Short mmCIF file of C-alpha atoms in Angstrom, two decimals:
data_model
loop_
_atom_site.label_atom_id
_atom_site.label_comp_id
_atom_site.label_asym_id
_atom_site.label_seq_id
_atom_site.Cartn_x
_atom_site.Cartn_y
_atom_site.Cartn_z
CA MET A 1 -0.17 -0.20 -0.01
CA LYS A 2 0.85 3.52 -1.24
CA ILE A 3 1.09 6.20 1.88
CA ASP A 4 0.82 9.48 0.73
CA ARG A 5 3.44 11.87 1.72
CA ASN A 6 1.53 15.00 1.95
CA ALA A 7 -1.04 12.90 4.90
CA PRO A 8 -1.22 14.41 8.31
CA VAL A 9 0.41 12.73 11.14
CA GLY A 10 -1.82 11.26 13.58
CA VAL A 11 -1.46 12.57 16.91
CA PHE A 12 -2.85 11.44 20.78
CA ASP A 13 -3.38 11.52 24.60
CA SER A 14 -5.48 10.28 26.94
CA GLY A 15 -6.71 14.50 27.28
CA ILE A 16 -4.20 17.65 26.95
CA GLY A 17 -0.63 16.10 27.76
CA GLY A 18 -0.10 15.13 24.13
CA LEU A 19 -0.26 18.90 23.93
CA THR A 20 3.21 19.26 24.27
CA VAL A 21 4.02 16.53 21.47
CA ALA A 22 1.61 18.20 19.51
CA ARG A 23 3.52 21.69 20.18
CA GLU A 24 6.87 19.45 19.13
CA ILE A 25 6.09 18.91 16.14
CA MET A 26 4.91 21.72 15.06
CA ARG A 27 8.27 23.42 16.05
CA ASN A 28 10.19 21.19 14.23
CA LEU A 29 8.89 18.91 11.95
CA PRO A 30 6.70 22.38 10.13
CA SER A 31 5.82 21.59 7.34
CA GLU A 32 3.72 18.23 8.43
CA LYS A 33 -0.04 18.73 9.24
CA ILE A 34 -1.31 17.64 12.25
CA VAL A 35 -5.10 15.80 12.98
CA TYR A 36 -5.27 15.29 17.23
CA PHE A 37 -7.49 13.45 19.21
CA GLY A 38 -7.37 14.23 22.98
CA ASP A 39 -10.01 11.65 24.93
CA THR A 40 -10.68 13.46 26.71
CA ALA A 41 -13.82 11.91 28.12
CA ARG A 42 -12.35 8.39 29.69
CA VAL A 43 -9.06 11.02 30.92
CA PRO A 44 -7.21 9.62 32.87
CA TYR A 45 -5.62 6.72 31.39
CA GLY A 46 -3.07 6.36 34.34
CA SER A 47 -5.34 4.18 36.24
CA LYS A 48 -6.66 1.65 33.39
CA SER A 49 -5.79 -1.46 33.28
CA LYS A 50 -4.16 -2.18 30.18
CA GLU A 51 -6.83 -3.69 28.32
CA THR A 52 -8.27 -1.31 29.07
CA ILE A 53 -6.06 1.05 27.50
CA ILE A 54 -5.34 -1.28 24.37
CA ARG A 55 -9.66 -0.83 23.71
CA TYR A 56 -9.59 2.78 23.96
CA SER A 57 -6.46 2.82 21.21
CA ARG A 58 -7.49 1.20 19.51
CA GLN A 59 -10.74 3.09 17.95
CA ILE A 60 -8.84 5.96 18.45
CA ILE A 61 -6.66 4.59 15.76
CA ARG A 62 -9.32 3.44 14.08
CA PHE A 63 -10.73 7.05 14.31
CA LEU A 64 -7.20 8.44 12.66
CA LEU A 65 -7.50 5.88 9.78
CA GLU A 66 -10.22 7.20 8.40
CA GLN A 67 -8.55 10.94 9.59
CA GLN A 68 -6.54 9.02 6.53
CA VAL A 69 -2.99 9.71 8.37
CA LYS A 70 0.62 8.99 6.91
CA ALA A 71 2.01 8.65 10.51
CA ILE A 72 0.83 7.39 14.45
CA VAL A 73 2.13 9.46 17.76
CA ILE A 74 0.71 7.87 20.60
CA ALA A 75 1.30 10.85 23.19
CA CYS A 76 0.21 9.60 25.25
CA ASN A 77 3.36 8.17 28.12
CA THR A 78 0.76 5.40 29.81
CA ALA A 79 -0.58 4.42 26.40
CA SER A 80 2.62 3.85 25.28
CA ALA A 81 3.97 1.37 27.80
CA PHE A 82 0.67 -0.66 27.49
CA ALA A 83 -0.61 -0.56 24.33
CA LEU A 84 1.87 0.13 21.61
CA ASP A 85 2.71 -3.10 21.04
CA ALA A 86 0.00 -4.47 20.43
CA VAL A 87 -1.34 -2.19 18.19
CA ARG A 88 1.81 -1.53 15.99
CA ASP A 89 1.85 -4.62 14.54
CA GLU A 90 -1.82 -4.49 13.70
CA LEU A 91 -0.43 -1.51 11.38
CA SER A 92 1.37 -0.48 7.94
CA ILE A 93 2.05 2.99 8.78
CA PRO A 94 4.80 3.40 11.37
CA VAL A 95 3.25 3.81 14.75
CA LEU A 96 6.38 5.69 17.18
CA GLY A 97 5.71 6.39 20.91
CA VAL A 98 6.87 8.17 23.78
CA ILE A 99 8.68 6.52 25.79
CA GLU A 100 11.69 4.47 23.72
CA SER A 101 13.34 7.93 22.53
CA GLY A 102 13.64 9.50 26.02
CA ALA A 103 14.90 6.61 27.24
CA VAL A 104 17.93 6.11 24.66
CA VAL A 105 18.78 9.54 25.15
CA ALA A 106 19.03 9.39 28.40
CA ALA A 107 21.31 6.32 28.76
CA LYS A 108 23.43 8.86 26.07
CA GLU A 109 23.73 11.50 29.05
CA THR A 110 23.72 9.65 32.03
CA LYS A 111 27.35 9.44 34.05
CA ASN A 112 26.78 7.49 37.14
CA LYS A 113 24.27 5.43 35.56
CA ARG A 114 21.69 6.74 37.67
CA VAL A 115 18.56 7.59 36.19
CA GLY A 116 15.47 8.29 37.99
CA VAL A 117 11.94 8.75 36.10
CA ILE A 118 8.46 10.94 37.14
CA GLY A 119 5.32 9.49 35.60
CA THR A 120 1.25 8.49 36.09
CA ILE A 121 1.17 5.97 38.96
CA GLY A 122 0.53 3.42 35.91
CA THR A 123 3.34 4.64 33.67
CA VAL A 124 5.27 3.86 36.99
CA GLY A 125 4.07 0.75 38.00
CA SER A 126 4.33 -0.80 34.22
CA GLY A 127 8.16 -0.38 34.30
CA ILE A 128 8.39 0.65 31.27
CA HIS A 129 11.30 3.19 30.81
CA GLU A 130 13.09 0.52 33.35
CA SER A 131 13.30 -2.29 30.03
CA CYS A 132 14.11 0.03 28.03
CA LEU A 133 16.78 1.72 29.84
CA HIS A 134 17.87 -1.47 30.83
CA ARG A 135 18.24 -3.45 27.29
CA LEU A 136 20.03 0.11 26.51
CA ASP A 137 22.87 -0.17 29.05
CA PRO A 138 21.86 -2.99 32.04
CA GLU A 139 24.39 -1.56 34.54
CA ILE A 140 21.34 2.02 34.54
CA THR A 141 20.04 2.04 38.47
CA VAL A 142 16.30 3.58 37.63
CA ILE A 143 13.98 4.92 40.19
CA GLY A 144 10.96 5.70 38.98
CA LYS A 145 8.57 7.83 41.63
CA ALA A 146 4.91 8.69 40.56
CA CYS A 147 4.00 12.35 40.84
CA PRO A 148 -0.08 11.97 40.31
CA LEU A 149 -0.90 16.14 41.17
CA PHE A 150 1.63 17.46 38.66
CA VAL A 151 -1.57 16.85 36.09
CA PRO A 152 -3.93 18.52 38.28
CA LEU A 153 -2.02 20.95 39.13
CA VAL A 154 -0.83 21.31 34.60
CA GLU A 155 -4.42 21.67 34.09
CA GLU A 156 -5.06 24.22 36.53
CA GLY A 157 -2.86 26.61 34.96
CA TRP A 158 -1.02 25.72 37.89
CA LEU A 159 2.47 25.98 36.41
CA HIS A 160 4.35 28.72 38.24
CA ASP A 161 2.58 28.62 41.72
CA PRO A 162 3.97 28.54 44.89
CA VAL A 163 1.52 25.62 45.53
CA THR A 164 3.64 23.69 42.56
CA THR A 165 7.09 24.71 43.50
CA GLN A 166 6.16 22.42 47.37
CA VAL A 167 4.10 19.49 45.47
CA ALA A 168 7.36 19.38 43.32
CA GLU A 169 9.25 19.15 46.50
CA ARG A 170 8.07 17.06 48.34
CA TYR A 171 8.05 14.40 45.39
CA LEU A 172 11.41 15.14 44.04
CA ASP A 173 13.51 15.45 47.29
CA GLU A 174 13.07 11.02 47.20
CA LEU A 175 15.07 11.36 44.17
CA LYS A 176 17.06 14.03 45.17
CA GLU A 177 18.63 11.76 48.13
CA LYS A 178 19.60 9.15 45.65
CA GLU A 179 21.69 11.01 43.48
CA ILE A 180 20.51 10.44 39.74
CA ASP A 181 22.52 12.92 37.65
CA THR A 182 19.10 11.87 34.65
CA LEU A 183 15.88 12.12 34.79
CA ILE A 184 13.08 11.41 32.50
CA LEU A 185 9.87 13.82 31.82
CA GLY A 186 7.68 10.53 31.93
CA CYS A 187 4.45 11.82 31.81
CA THR A 188 3.39 14.54 28.10
CA HIS A 189 2.15 17.32 30.96
CA TYR A 190 5.64 17.60 32.57
CA PRO A 191 7.49 18.99 30.36
CA LEU A 192 4.70 22.15 31.04
CA LEU A 193 7.03 21.98 34.96
CA ARG A 194 10.51 21.65 33.08
CA SER A 195 11.14 24.90 35.13
CA THR A 196 10.04 23.90 38.49
CA ILE A 197 11.75 20.97 38.31
CA HIS A 198 14.73 22.46 37.30
CA GLU A 199 14.56 24.79 40.13
CA VAL A 200 13.82 21.94 42.11
CA MET A 201 16.32 18.94 40.85
CA GLY A 202 19.37 21.17 40.21
CA ASP A 203 21.65 22.27 37.65
CA GLY A 204 23.15 18.77 38.22
CA VAL A 205 20.27 16.60 37.46
CA ARG A 206 20.12 16.51 32.92
CA LEU A 207 16.18 16.17 32.28
CA VAL A 208 15.15 14.92 29.49
CA ASN A 209 11.77 16.01 27.10
CA PRO A 210 10.32 13.96 25.28
CA ALA A 211 8.29 15.21 23.86
CA TYR A 212 10.83 17.33 21.67
CA GLU A 213 13.08 13.69 21.72
CA SER A 214 9.68 11.95 19.87
CA ALA A 215 9.10 14.80 17.72
CA LEU A 216 13.38 14.13 16.32
CA GLU A 217 12.25 10.70 16.18
CA LEU A 218 9.48 11.20 14.18
CA ARG A 219 11.23 13.21 11.70
CA SER A 220 13.80 10.36 11.31
CA VAL A 221 11.70 7.87 10.74
CA LEU A 222 9.62 9.76 8.08
CA LYS A 223 12.81 10.75 6.47
CA LYS A 224 13.77 7.10 6.49
CA GLU A 225 9.83 5.82 4.87
CA GLY A 226 10.18 8.94 2.31
CA LEU A 227 7.04 9.71 4.06
CA LEU A 228 8.30 13.94 4.77
CA ARG A 229 5.76 16.73 3.16
CA GLN A 230 7.97 18.98 1.85
CA GLU A 231 9.72 21.75 3.16
CA GLY A 232 9.07 25.17 2.79
CA GLN A 233 4.38 23.39 1.61
CA LYS A 234 2.27 25.10 3.98
CA GLU A 235 -1.67 24.62 4.05
CA GLU A 236 -4.35 27.72 5.76
CA PHE A 237 -5.80 25.25 8.51
CA PRO A 238 -2.25 21.82 8.62
CA TYR A 239 -4.01 21.19 12.04
CA ARG A 240 -6.63 19.60 12.45
CA PHE A 241 -7.87 19.03 16.98
CA TYR A 242 -10.44 16.45 18.16
CA VAL A 243 -11.71 15.19 21.25
CA SER A 244 -14.15 13.05 22.78
CA ASP A 245 -15.08 16.15 25.62
CA LEU A 246 -15.63 19.40 26.98
CA ALA A 247 -14.41 20.03 23.68
CA ASP A 248 -14.27 24.77 24.92
CA LYS A 249 -11.68 24.45 27.95
CA PHE A 250 -9.77 21.57 25.62
CA LYS A 251 -9.25 24.81 23.53
CA SER A 252 -8.50 27.24 25.80
CA PHE A 253 -5.91 24.34 27.05
CA ALA A 254 -4.67 23.94 23.66
CA ASN A 255 -4.36 28.17 22.97
CA SER A 256 -2.35 28.71 26.45
CA ILE A 257 0.46 26.67 25.07
CA LEU A 258 -0.17 25.76 21.06
CA PRO A 259 2.50 28.29 18.83
CA TYR A 260 -0.58 28.74 16.34
CA ASN A 261 -3.85 29.19 17.26
CA VAL A 262 -6.52 26.97 17.46
CA GLU A 263 -9.60 28.26 16.67
CA MET A 264 -11.96 24.74 16.42
CA THR A 265 -11.85 21.66 18.60
CA GLN A 266 -14.84 18.88 17.58
CA LYS A 267 -16.18 16.87 19.42
CA ILE A 268 -16.46 13.44 18.46
CA ASP A 269 -17.95 9.83 19.68
CA ILE A 270 -15.09 7.39 20.37
CA GLU A 271 -17.36 5.00 21.41
CA LYS A 272 -18.49 4.20 17.92
CA TYR A 273 -15.22 3.03 16.72
#
C-alpha cells in the first residue's frame, strides 16, 4: 500500500498532555500536518487496566485511520507503555510511542548511571522505562517516582505557583537523595513544569523531555520511509483537533501552550469506533 507523504500525522493522548508532543512536532517539523485526538471523556489513563488502554487505543487509531494519517504518534506514556506493541503489529503505517526516544537520550546522557523517571502511577508501575533503559545499558539503575498531582496542577494552569513548587519538592526530594544525574519527564504534561522541576532538582540533573525527543524520532522515521512533506509547503489549516468531551476547555488550554491559534475543536463519539 502506497502511503501519501502529504497526508497528516495522527497524534493522540488521553487528554491534553499530548499537546506538548504536538507542539514539538509543530516546531521541529513545520511542514507537517497534524490530526490530534484527545480522549478527554475517558481521561486519566494512568489508573486504568492494560486491557482497557489497548481497547481505547484501538478505537482512537480506527478514527485516525479514517482521517487518512500517514503515521501515528501515541503521545501518552501510559498508552505507549501498555498498547504500543499490541497496535504496532496491526498497522501498515509507522507507529511511535513517547518512551523509547526519551530512554535512548537518558542512557546516553547519564554519567553515574542513575536515572530517575517521574510519571503517572500506571506508567511508573509498568516498569517500561526501566526495561527500555536496561536493554540499552544493563548497568543503569532506574529510580521511578509517581507524581499524580502534577497533572491536575498543569490542567489548572498553576505552572509557576508556590503550591506547585511545594508539591514538586515533596515528590522530588526522594530522587535527590538517590543522587540521580538524569531525570526523564515520563508524562506528557510534565514538560510544562520543566522550570519548576529544574529549580527543585538543580543544575546537576539533566532533564529529558520525551516530547521533544519523539518529534525528532518522528522526523527520522518519516525521512527513512520517504514520507516527509516537502519543506515550505504551507496550508491555511494544517492542524485539526478532535476530543471526546469538553471541547471548549481543551481549546483554551491548547491556545495557552501551542504556537498556533486553535480556532475549532470538534467533539466526536469515540465509542462508535
